[in-house]
Each structure stands twice: as structure tokens, then as C-alpha cells.
């Protein structure tokens, strides 16, 4: 799809009616820890076993950090790009599922290659880079080398805070004007690195910045129906809001499905670290929209408001992220309906989006879309899809083990139902 065609069609979506989950469904009481049906458990176990077998076969030939596939083979970044944390994170998930120390050794070796990025002040993605790799490594090994490196990364991340607008700048080196006032919904997923830093050091500064950014995001991103844009711009000099935009979504008025999923997961996590009910309410608004926008097959299209949805290309990575966020939200809110949708999402991914049909595929999850407007990575595999699929399955099958890796505790340290 060319940009000119996209611009022509934008007007057809700007006023599109939003789909949303019914309030009754969202509020339906159910035990968040209720055991899933045995068939669901079998499907998820089988998917986890398939994922681990695929990772075991692929890992010895991995020469960098997977960023996506080309002709079903991983393409690598040597410095990690923004996705470098997901390969060691996936290896950690495989270790939790199997106890095979080969995965543990591979996870540690891969994470160590990210060490130069601790001092990178040119990106907001330090949470994506260091939380599933170095923070997880510290939690699972107790080796303070990993904690120290994660704290250095948090120090780099807070240099991107704009106190006038109370936000973390997403893109661009700090000494460049381009994108200086640009905020993206993805940043919500980087805030937990700051919560970790405050918890480990006792310095409230990190969490204060995370909370300030979260409050700004919850003020400007959600629309009345709970959908969100990908981007919001501010005047970097005054902090004045300028308005929504998009890069990976269909339009500023659309709902890029992966961004919607980042928002659900990110606001839920920030609620867990702070206990602020406003963050929980925001997570629920975003989740209700996403749940209502899912089609019958439960595999999200790349943008919930793209003109050809629900028959447009899919993004299974959005489904995996959303499933994790909904499981977390079910536990945080006590609303079992979110867990039920998450289980349907994970089952749909396991049954329709794995790479089982191809003997040459190196990834676990197919049917992902990286950047549809740029025609970049349409219906490929992506490393974060593999990571979040396994995280979601382990949230169901092995919650105690997963809690060791990513800390599922609720506000004020009170554990949540799994």
C-alpha cells in the first residue's frame, strides 16, 4: 500500500465507529485464578514444548540479536537495535519451562553482549533492552553484575525526561531537534526499568519520572472509547501538547493493535508498581477497547481501524502482548473476563500462528507485522512475538516460576492471583 493510497483512505477511518467490549462482559465476576479447561492446558503445553524445541534447534546458529525474519530465517542486529532484550529473554523463558541449563548459559551469554548499551542515551528503549535480559538475569541468578548494569541503563533512560512536558522523549539523540517532543505509547513498557531502579536503590527519582510520564500518557493518549494513537507530540521547549500522530499505525485517528497492547500491559504494570488506581482504570479502558475490537479468530489485525479490517493482515505479536497484559490485568483488577479473553488469545495463537508448517522456519510465531505503512516486515516473524507468547503461556502454566523472572507482585508488594 503506497503512502498516497493511505492518505486517501485516512478520511474513511477518522470517523469510524469504535468497537468496544460491553461493560457487562468486562465486569463479569469470575475467579481470576480459576483453572483453565484441560483442552486449553493441553494446547498451551504443546505450544510451549514446540517453542522450546524450536529455540533449542535454532540457538546454536544465532549470531546476534534477532530483529525479524526474511524468508523464514532470522535477520540479526549486532548491537540489539531496540529488540535485543527479547532473545535472551526468550532463552530465559525456555529455561523456566524446561530447567535445561543450556538455555541459562545461552541467556547469560546473549545478555552480556548488550553491555555497551547501558550508556546509550539516544533511545527510550532501554527497558525493552535490559528488563527481559539483565533484570531477569539478576532475579534468577542473584549476580549483582546484572543489577548494576540495569541500574546504569536506568540512569541513561532518565536523561531523556523532559520536565516541562513531564514525558520521556521517545526518539532521537538528545542534542538533535528532530522528534524532541515526540512521545509514543510503547514507552509505557520501558517504565518498569525505572521502577526496578527505585526499588533497588531506594532513590524515588526513577519511579517519580515513570509516574510523571504515565500520568502524561494517560492524559493525552486515550480517546473516549478507549482507543489510542501511536504517537503524541509536544512542544519540547514549553511542554505544550500539539496533538496525536502515528508512524506504525494506519492514521492518527486509528488504533494500531500492537500499540494498544503495549498500553494495556504498560499501564497495568505501572499500577502494580505504584498502587495508583488511575493507572488501573486506564489499563481497563484500553483493554475494553482492544477486547471489543478482536475478530472471531482472536488474532489481531495490524490496526483495529484499518479500512480492510477484520480482513487485513494480522499481527500475532500484538496478540501475544495483549494476552500477557490481560492476564496481568485480570489479576490486578479481579476481573476474570480479561483472563478468559487472554486464554482465547493464547489458544488462537498456538493453533493458528505457529511455524509448524515450515521445516525451515527459525522463529516460533508467524503472522506478525512490524510496520505496515512502510511495507516493512508484513506477515513475518518477530522476536517479541516469541518472547511474549512464552511469557503468556508461563503465566498460565508456571506462574510461580515466572514470578521469579519478572516479579508479578501487586501494589505494596502484595502478590496477585496468577
CSV table of C-alpha atoms in Angstrom, one decimal:
chain,number,residue,atom,x,y,z
A,1,UNK,CA,0.0,0.0,0.0
A,2,UNK,CA,1.6,3.3,-1.1
A,3,UNK,CA,1.5,6.3,1.1
A,4,UNK,CA,-0.7,8.2,-1.3
A,5,UNK,CA,-3.3,5.4,-1.1
A,6,UNK,CA,-3.0,5.6,2.7
A,7,UNK,CA,-3.6,9.3,2.7
A,8,UNK,CA,-6.7,8.9,0.5
A,9,UNK,CA,-8.1,6.3,2.8
A,10,UNK,CA,-7.3,8.0,6.1
A,11,UNK,CA,-10.5,10.0,5.8
A,12,UNK,CA,-12.6,6.9,5.7
A,13,UNK,CA,-11.4,5.8,9.2
A,14,UNK,CA,-11.2,9.1,11.0
A,15,UNK,CA,-14.9,8.9,11.9
A,16,UNK,CA,-15.2,5.2,12.1
A,17,UNK,CA,-17.3,3.9,14.9
A,18,UNK,CA,-15.2,2.2,17.6
A,19,UNK,CA,-15.9,-1.4,18.7
A,20,UNK,CA,-15.7,-1.9,22.5
A,21,UNK,CA,-16.3,-4.7,24.9
A,22,UNK,CA,-19.7,-4.5,26.7
A,23,UNK,CA,-19.4,-3.2,30.2
A,24,UNK,CA,-21.2,-6.3,31.5
A,25,UNK,CA,-18.7,-8.6,29.9
A,26,UNK,CA,-15.8,-6.6,31.3
A,27,UNK,CA,-17.2,-6.6,34.7
A,28,UNK,CA,-18.4,-10.2,34.8
A,29,UNK,CA,-17.3,-11.7,38.1
A,30,UNK,CA,-15.0,-14.8,37.8
A,31,UNK,CA,-12.2,-16.2,39.8
A,32,UNK,CA,-9.0,-14.9,38.2
A,33,UNK,CA,-7.1,-18.0,39.3
A,34,UNK,CA,-9.7,-20.5,38.0
A,35,UNK,CA,-8.1,-23.4,36.3
A,36,UNK,CA,-8.4,-23.3,32.5
A,37,UNK,CA,-10.2,-26.2,30.7
A,38,UNK,CA,-7.9,-29.2,30.3
A,39,UNK,CA,-8.1,-28.8,26.5
A,40,UNK,CA,-6.7,-25.3,26.8
A,41,UNK,CA,-3.9,-26.5,29.1
A,42,UNK,CA,-3.0,-29.2,26.6
A,43,UNK,CA,-2.8,-26.7,23.7
A,44,UNK,CA,-0.6,-24.3,25.7
A,45,UNK,CA,1.7,-27.1,26.9
A,46,UNK,CA,2.1,-28.3,23.4
A,47,UNK,CA,2.8,-24.8,22.1
A,48,UNK,CA,5.4,-24.3,24.8
A,49,UNK,CA,7.0,-27.6,24.0
A,50,UNK,CA,7.1,-26.7,20.3
A,51,UNK,CA,8.6,-23.3,21.1
A,52,UNK,CA,11.3,-24.8,23.3
A,53,UNK,CA,12.2,-27.4,20.6
A,54,UNK,CA,12.4,-24.7,18.0
A,55,UNK,CA,14.6,-22.5,20.2
A,56,UNK,CA,16.9,-25.4,21.1
A,57,UNK,CA,17.4,-26.2,17.5
A,58,UNK,CA,18.0,-22.6,16.4
A,59,UNK,CA,20.0,-21.1,19.3
A,60,UNK,CA,23.4,-22.6,18.4
A,61,UNK,CA,23.3,-20.8,15.0
A,62,UNK,CA,22.2,-17.4,16.3
A,63,UNK,CA,24.9,-14.9,15.6
A,64,UNK,CA,23.4,-11.7,17.0
A,65,UNK,CA,20.1,-10.4,18.2
A,66,UNK,CA,17.1,-11.4,16.0
A,67,UNK,CA,15.1,-8.5,14.7
A,68,UNK,CA,12.8,-10.2,12.3
A,69,UNK,CA,12.8,-12.9,9.6
A,70,UNK,CA,13.5,-12.8,5.9
A,71,UNK,CA,12.4,-15.9,4.0
A,72,UNK,CA,11.7,-17.5,7.4
A,73,UNK,CA,15.3,-17.1,8.6
A,74,UNK,CA,16.4,-14.6,11.4
A,75,UNK,CA,18.0,-11.3,10.4
A,76,UNK,CA,20.3,-10.0,13.1
A,77,UNK,CA,21.4,-6.8,14.7
A,78,UNK,CA,24.8,-6.9,16.4
A,79,UNK,CA,24.0,-4.1,18.9
A,80,UNK,CA,20.5,-5.2,19.6
A,81,UNK,CA,18.6,-2.3,17.9
A,82,UNK,CA,15.5,-1.9,20.2
A,83,UNK,CA,14.7,-5.6,20.4
A,84,UNK,CA,17.9,-7.0,21.8
A,85,UNK,CA,16.5,-7.9,25.2
A,86,UNK,CA,14.0,-10.4,23.7
A,87,UNK,CA,16.3,-13.1,22.6
A,88,UNK,CA,18.0,-13.6,26.0
A,89,UNK,CA,14.5,-13.1,27.5
A,90,UNK,CA,13.2,-15.9,25.3
A,91,UNK,CA,16.1,-18.2,26.4
A,92,UNK,CA,15.2,-17.4,30.0
A,93,UNK,CA,11.6,-18.4,29.3
A,94,UNK,CA,12.8,-21.7,27.8
A,95,UNK,CA,14.9,-22.3,30.9
A,96,UNK,CA,12.0,-21.7,33.2
A,97,UNK,CA,9.9,-24.2,31.2
A,98,UNK,CA,12.5,-26.9,31.0
A,99,UNK,CA,15.1,-26.4,33.7
A,100,UNK,CA,17.7,-27.1,30.9
A,101,UNK,CA,20.9,-25.2,31.9
A,102,UNK,CA,21.9,-24.9,28.3
A,103,UNK,CA,19.3,-22.2,27.9
A,104,UNK,CA,20.5,-20.5,31.1
A,105,UNK,CA,24.1,-20.3,29.8
A,106,UNK,CA,22.9,-19.1,26.4
A,107,UNK,CA,20.7,-16.4,28.0
A,108,UNK,CA,23.6,-15.1,30.1
A,109,UNK,CA,26.0,-15.0,27.1
A,110,UNK,CA,23.5,-13.2,24.9
A,111,UNK,CA,22.6,-10.7,27.6
A,112,UNK,CA,26.3,-9.9,28.2
A,113,UNK,CA,26.5,-8.7,24.6
A,114,UNK,CA,24.2,-5.8,25.5
A,115,UNK,CA,26.6,-4.3,28.0
A,116,UNK,CA,27.7,-1.4,25.7
A,117,UNK,CA,24.1,-0.2,25.5
A,118,UNK,CA,23.9,0.6,29.3
A,119,UNK,CA,25.2,4.1,28.5
A,120,UNK,CA,23.0,4.7,25.4
A,121,UNK,CA,21.1,8.0,25.9
A,122,UNK,CA,19.8,8.1,22.3
A,123,UNK,CA,16.7,5.9,22.8
A,124,UNK,CA,13.8,5.3,25.2
A,125,UNK,CA,14.0,1.5,24.6
A,126,UNK,CA,16.4,0.7,27.4
A,127,UNK,CA,13.5,-1.0,29.2
A,128,UNK,CA,13.0,-3.3,26.3
A,129,UNK,CA,16.7,-4.0,26.1
A,130,UNK,CA,17.5,-4.5,29.8
A,131,UNK,CA,14.4,-5.7,31.6
A,132,UNK,CA,13.9,-9.1,30.0
A,133,UNK,CA,17.7,-9.7,29.8
A,134,UNK,CA,19.7,-8.1,32.7
A,135,UNK,CA,16.9,-7.6,35.2
A,136,UNK,CA,15.7,-11.1,34.7
A,137,UNK,CA,19.3,-12.4,34.9
A,138,UNK,CA,19.7,-10.7,38.3
A,139,UNK,CA,16.4,-12.0,39.6
A,140,UNK,CA,17.2,-15.6,38.5
A,141,UNK,CA,21.0,-15.7,39.4
A,142,UNK,CA,21.4,-13.1,42.2
A,143,UNK,CA,24.6,-11.9,40.5
A,144,UNK,CA,24.9,-8.2,41.2
A,145,UNK,CA,26.7,-7.6,37.9
A,146,UNK,CA,23.3,-7.7,36.2
A,147,UNK,CA,21.6,-5.5,38.7
A,148,UNK,CA,24.4,-2.9,38.4
A,149,UNK,CA,24.2,-2.8,34.6
A,150,UNK,CA,20.4,-2.5,34.7
A,151,UNK,CA,20.8,0.5,37.1
A,152,UNK,CA,23.2,2.1,34.7
A,153,UNK,CA,20.7,1.7,31.9
A,154,UNK,CA,18.0,3.3,34.1
A,155,UNK,CA,20.4,6.3,34.6
A,156,UNK,CA,20.7,6.6,30.9
A,157,UNK,CA,16.9,6.4,30.4
A,158,UNK,CA,16.1,9.3,32.8
A,159,UNK,CA,18.3,11.6,30.8
A,160,UNK,CA,15.5,11.6,28.3
A,161,UNK,CA,13.0,13.1,30.7
A,162,UNK,CA,11.5,16.5,29.6
A,163,UNK,CA,10.4,18.2,32.9
A,164,UNK,CA,8.4,20.9,31.0
A,165,UNK,CA,6.1,18.4,29.4
A,166,UNK,CA,6.6,15.7,32.0
A,167,UNK,CA,7.4,12.9,29.5
A,168,UNK,CA,10.2,10.7,28.3
A,169,UNK,CA,11.3,11.6,24.8
A,170,UNK,CA,10.9,8.5,22.5
A,171,UNK,CA,13.3,9.0,19.6
A,172,UNK,CA,16.5,10.9,18.6
A,173,UNK,CA,19.8,11.8,20.2
A,174,UNK,CA,19.4,14.4,23.0
A,175,UNK,CA,21.3,17.0,21.0
A,176,UNK,CA,19.1,16.8,18.0
A,177,UNK,CA,15.8,18.7,17.5
A,178,UNK,CA,14.1,16.0,15.4
A,179,UNK,CA,11.4,14.2,17.4
A,180,UNK,CA,12.4,16.2,20.5
A,181,UNK,CA,8.8,16.4,21.7
A,182,UNK,CA,7.6,13.0,20.4
A,183,UNK,CA,6.1,10.5,22.8
A,184,UNK,CA,4.9,7.0,21.8
A,185,UNK,CA,2.7,4.6,23.6
A,186,UNK,CA,5.5,1.9,23.5
A,187,UNK,CA,7.4,3.9,26.2
A,188,UNK,CA,4.9,2.6,28.8
A,189,UNK,CA,6.8,-0.7,28.5
A,190,UNK,CA,10.1,0.9,29.4
A,191,UNK,CA,8.9,2.4,32.7
A,192,UNK,CA,9.4,-0.8,34.7
A,193,UNK,CA,13.1,-0.4,34.4
A,194,UNK,CA,12.7,2.8,36.4
A,195,UNK,CA,10.5,1.1,39.0
A,196,UNK,CA,13.2,-1.5,39.3
A,197,UNK,CA,15.9,1.1,39.9
A,198,UNK,CA,13.9,2.9,42.6
A,199,UNK,CA,13.2,-0.4,44.3
A,200,UNK,CA,16.8,-1.5,44.3
A,201,UNK,CA,18.4,1.8,45.2
A,202,UNK,CA,15.8,3.4,47.4
A,203,UNK,CA,16.0,6.6,45.3
A,204,UNK,CA,12.4,7.7,44.4
A,205,UNK,CA,13.7,9.8,41.5
A,206,UNK,CA,13.4,7.0,38.9
A,207,UNK,CA,9.8,5.9,39.9
A,208,UNK,CA,8.8,9.6,40.1
A,209,UNK,CA,9.8,10.1,36.5
A,210,UNK,CA,8.0,6.9,35.5
A,211,UNK,CA,4.8,8.1,37.3
A,212,UNK,CA,5.0,11.6,35.7
A,213,UNK,CA,5.3,10.1,32.2
A,214,UNK,CA,2.5,7.7,33.0
A,215,UNK,CA,0.2,10.5,34.1
A,216,UNK,CA,1.0,12.5,31.0
A,217,UNK,CA,0.4,9.5,28.8
A,218,UNK,CA,-3.0,8.7,30.4
A,219,UNK,CA,-4.0,12.3,29.9
A,220,UNK,CA,-3.2,12.6,26.2
A,221,UNK,CA,-3.4,9.1,24.7
A,222,UNK,CA,-6.8,7.5,25.5
A,223,UNK,CA,-9.8,8.6,23.4
A,224,UNK,CA,-13.3,8.5,25.0
A,225,UNK,CA,-13.8,5.0,23.5
A,226,UNK,CA,-10.5,3.7,25.0
A,227,UNK,CA,-8.6,3.5,21.7
A,228,UNK,CA,-5.2,5.3,21.4
A,229,UNK,CA,-3.0,6.7,18.7
A,230,UNK,CA,0.6,5.5,18.3
A,231,UNK,CA,2.2,9.0,18.8
A,232,UNK,CA,1.6,12.2,20.7
A,233,UNK,CA,3.6,15.3,20.1
A,234,UNK,CA,4.5,18.1,22.4
A,235,UNK,CA,6.4,21.4,22.0
A,236,UNK,CA,9.7,20.3,23.6
A,237,UNK,CA,10.5,23.8,24.7
A,238,UNK,CA,7.3,24.7,26.5
A,239,UNK,CA,5.8,21.2,27.1
A,240,UNK,CA,2.6,22.3,25.4
A,241,UNK,CA,0.6,19.5,23.8
A,242,UNK,CA,0.4,19.6,20.0
A,243,UNK,CA,-1.7,16.5,19.1
A,244,UNK,CA,-1.7,12.9,18.1
A,245,UNK,CA,0.2,11.3,15.2
A,246,UNK,CA,1.3,7.9,14.0
A,247,UNK,CA,4.2,6.1,12.5
A,248,UNK,CA,3.3,2.4,12.6
A,249,UNK,CA,-0.5,2.9,12.8
A,250,UNK,CA,-2.9,3.5,9.9
A,251,UNK,CA,-3.6,7.1,10.8
A,252,UNK,CA,-3.5,9.5,13.8
A,253,UNK,CA,-7.2,8.5,14.3
A,254,UNK,CA,-6.7,4.8,14.1
A,255,UNK,CA,-5.8,2.1,16.7
A,256,UNK,CA,-2.5,0.3,15.9
A,257,UNK,CA,-3.1,-3.0,17.6
A,258,UNK,CA,0.4,-3.5,19.0
A,259,UNK,CA,0.4,0.0,20.5
A,260,UNK,CA,-3.0,-0.8,22.1
A,261,UNK,CA,-1.4,-3.9,23.6
A,262,UNK,CA,1.6,-2.0,24.8
A,263,UNK,CA,-0.7,0.4,26.6
A,264,UNK,CA,-2.7,-2.3,28.3
A,265,UNK,CA,0.4,-4.1,29.6
A,266,UNK,CA,2.3,-0.9,30.4
A,267,UNK,CA,-0.4,0.8,32.4
A,268,UNK,CA,-1.2,-2.4,34.3
A,269,UNK,CA,2.5,-2.8,35.3
A,270,UNK,CA,2.7,0.8,36.4
A,271,UNK,CA,-0.4,0.2,38.6
A,272,UNK,CA,1.3,-2.8,40.1
A,273,UNK,CA,4.4,-0.8,41.0
A,274,UNK,CA,2.5,2.2,42.4
A,275,UNK,CA,-1.0,1.1,43.5
A,276,UNK,CA,-2.4,4.2,41.8
A,277,UNK,CA,-6.0,3.3,40.8
A,278,UNK,CA,-6.0,5.8,38.0
A,279,UNK,CA,-3.4,3.6,36.1
A,280,UNK,CA,-5.6,0.6,36.6
A,281,UNK,CA,-8.6,2.4,35.3
A,282,UNK,CA,-6.6,3.5,32.2
A,283,UNK,CA,-5.4,-0.1,31.6
A,284,UNK,CA,-9.1,-1.3,31.8
A,285,UNK,CA,-10.2,1.4,29.3
A,286,UNK,CA,-7.6,0.4,26.8
A,287,UNK,CA,-8.3,-3.3,27.4
A,288,UNK,CA,-12.0,-3.0,26.9
A,289,UNK,CA,-11.5,-1.4,23.5
A,290,UNK,CA,-9.0,-4.0,22.4
A,291,UNK,CA,-11.2,-6.9,23.5
A,292,UNK,CA,-14.2,-5.4,21.7
A,293,UNK,CA,-12.1,-4.9,18.6
A,294,UNK,CA,-10.9,-8.5,18.3
A,295,UNK,CA,-12.4,-10.6,15.5
A,296,UNK,CA,-13.9,-14.1,15.9
A,297,UNK,CA,-10.5,-15.7,15.3
A,298,UNK,CA,-8.9,-13.7,18.1
A,299,UNK,CA,-5.7,-12.9,16.2
A,300,UNK,CA,-5.5,-9.1,16.0
A,301,UNK,CA,-5.3,-7.3,12.7
A,302,UNK,CA,-2.3,-4.9,12.5
A,303,UNK,CA,-4.6,-1.9,13.1
A,304,UNK,CA,-8.1,-2.2,14.6
A,305,UNK,CA,-9.3,0.7,12.4
A,306,UNK,CA,-7.6,-0.1,9.1
A,307,UNK,CA,-10.1,0.1,6.3
A,308,UNK,CA,-9.9,-3.6,5.4
A,309,UNK,CA,-10.2,-4.9,8.9
A,310,UNK,CA,-11.2,-7.5,10.0
A,311,UNK,CA,-9.8,-9.0,6.8
A,312,UNK,CA,-6.5,-7.2,6.8
A,313,UNK,CA,-3.1,-8.6,7.6
A,314,UNK,CA,-2.5,-9.9,11.1
A,315,UNK,CA,-0.1,-9.1,13.8
A,316,UNK,CA,0.3,-12.1,16.1
A,317,UNK,CA,2.8,-10.2,18.2
A,318,UNK,CA,0.0,-7.8,19.2
A,319,UNK,CA,-2.0,-10.8,20.3
A,320,UNK,CA,0.8,-12.2,22.4
A,321,UNK,CA,1.5,-8.9,24.1
A,322,UNK,CA,-2.2,-8.3,24.7
A,323,UNK,CA,-2.6,-11.8,26.2
A,324,UNK,CA,0.1,-11.0,28.8
A,325,UNK,CA,-1.4,-7.7,29.6
A,326,UNK,CA,-4.9,-9.1,30.0
A,327,UNK,CA,-3.6,-11.9,32.3
A,328,UNK,CA,-1.9,-9.3,34.4
A,329,UNK,CA,-4.9,-7.0,34.4
A,330,UNK,CA,-7.2,-9.9,35.4
A,331,UNK,CA,-5.0,-10.5,38.4
A,332,UNK,CA,-4.7,-6.8,39.3
A,333,UNK,CA,-8.4,-6.0,38.9
A,334,UNK,CA,-10.0,-9.2,39.9
A,335,UNK,CA,-11.9,-9.3,36.6
A,336,UNK,CA,-11.9,-12.9,35.4
A,337,UNK,CA,-13.3,-11.9,32.0
A,338,UNK,CA,-9.9,-10.5,31.0
A,339,UNK,CA,-8.3,-13.8,31.8
A,340,UNK,CA,-10.8,-15.7,29.7
A,341,UNK,CA,-10.1,-13.5,26.7
A,342,UNK,CA,-6.3,-13.9,27.3
A,343,UNK,CA,-6.7,-17.7,27.2
A,344,UNK,CA,-8.6,-17.5,24.0
A,345,UNK,CA,-5.9,-15.3,22.5
A,346,UNK,CA,-3.1,-17.7,23.5
A,347,UNK,CA,-5.1,-20.7,22.2
A,348,UNK,CA,-5.7,-18.9,18.9
A,349,UNK,CA,-2.0,-18.1,18.5
A,350,UNK,CA,-1.0,-21.6,19.4
A,351,UNK,CA,-3.4,-23.2,17.0
A,352,UNK,CA,-3.2,-20.8,14.0
A,353,UNK,CA,0.1,-18.8,14.2
A,354,UNK,CA,2.9,-21.1,14.9
A,355,UNK,CA,5.5,-22.0,12.3
A,356,UNK,CA,4.7,-25.7,12.4
A,357,UNK,CA,4.0,-26.0,8.7
A,358,UNK,CA,7.6,-25.0,7.7
A,359,UNK,CA,10.7,-27.0,8.3
A,360,UNK,CA,13.0,-24.1,7.5
A,361,UNK,CA,11.4,-21.5,9.9
A,362,UNK,CA,13.7,-20.4,12.7
A,363,UNK,CA,11.1,-18.5,14.7
A,364,UNK,CA,8.2,-19.8,16.8
A,365,UNK,CA,5.4,-17.4,15.8
A,366,UNK,CA,4.4,-16.5,12.3
A,367,UNK,CA,1.8,-13.9,11.0
A,368,UNK,CA,3.4,-10.9,12.6
A,369,UNK,CA,3.6,-7.4,11.0
A,370,UNK,CA,6.3,-4.9,12.0
A,371,UNK,CA,5.4,-1.7,10.1
A,372,UNK,CA,2.5,-2.0,7.7
A,373,UNK,CA,2.5,1.7,6.5
A,374,UNK,CA,6.2,1.4,5.5
A,375,UNK,CA,5.6,-2.1,4.0
A,376,UNK,CA,8.4,-3.3,6.3
A,377,UNK,CA,8.0,-6.8,7.7
A,378,UNK,CA,4.5,-7.7,6.7
A,379,UNK,CA,3.4,-11.2,7.9
A,380,UNK,CA,6.9,-12.2,9.1
A,381,UNK,CA,8.2,-13.5,12.5
A,382,UNK,CA,9.3,-11.1,15.2
A,383,UNK,CA,11.4,-11.8,18.3
A,384,UNK,CA,9.0,-10.1,20.7
A,385,UNK,CA,6.2,-12.4,19.5
A,386,UNK,CA,8.2,-15.5,20.5
A,387,UNK,CA,9.1,-13.9,23.9
A,388,UNK,CA,5.6,-12.8,24.8
A,389,UNK,CA,3.9,-16.0,23.6
A,390,UNK,CA,6.1,-17.9,26.1
A,391,UNK,CA,5.7,-15.4,28.8
A,392,UNK,CA,1.9,-15.6,28.4
A,393,UNK,CA,1.9,-19.4,28.5
A,394,UNK,CA,4.1,-19.5,31.5
A,395,UNK,CA,1.8,-17.0,33.3
A,396,UNK,CA,-0.8,-19.8,33.0
A,397,UNK,CA,1.3,-23.0,33.3
A,398,UNK,CA,4.1,-21.9,35.7
A,399,UNK,CA,3.2,-18.6,37.4
A,400,UNK,CA,5.5,-19.2,40.4
A,401,UNK,CA,8.5,-19.7,38.1
A,402,UNK,CA,7.6,-16.7,36.0
A,403,UNK,CA,7.2,-14.6,39.1
A,404,UNK,CA,10.9,-15.3,39.9
A,405,UNK,CA,11.8,-13.8,36.5
A,406,UNK,CA,9.6,-10.8,36.1
A,407,UNK,CA,8.0,-10.1,39.6
A,408,UNK,CA,4.3,-10.4,39.5
A,409,UNK,CA,3.7,-8.8,42.9
A,410,UNK,CA,0.9,-6.4,43.2
A,411,UNK,CA,0.8,-2.9,44.8
A,412,UNK,CA,2.8,-2.6,48.0
A,413,UNK,CA,4.3,-6.0,47.4
A,414,UNK,CA,1.1,-8.0,47.8
A,415,UNK,CA,1.1,-11.0,45.4
A,416,UNK,CA,-1.6,-11.1,42.8
A,417,UNK,CA,-3.6,-14.1,41.8
A,418,UNK,CA,-2.0,-15.9,38.9
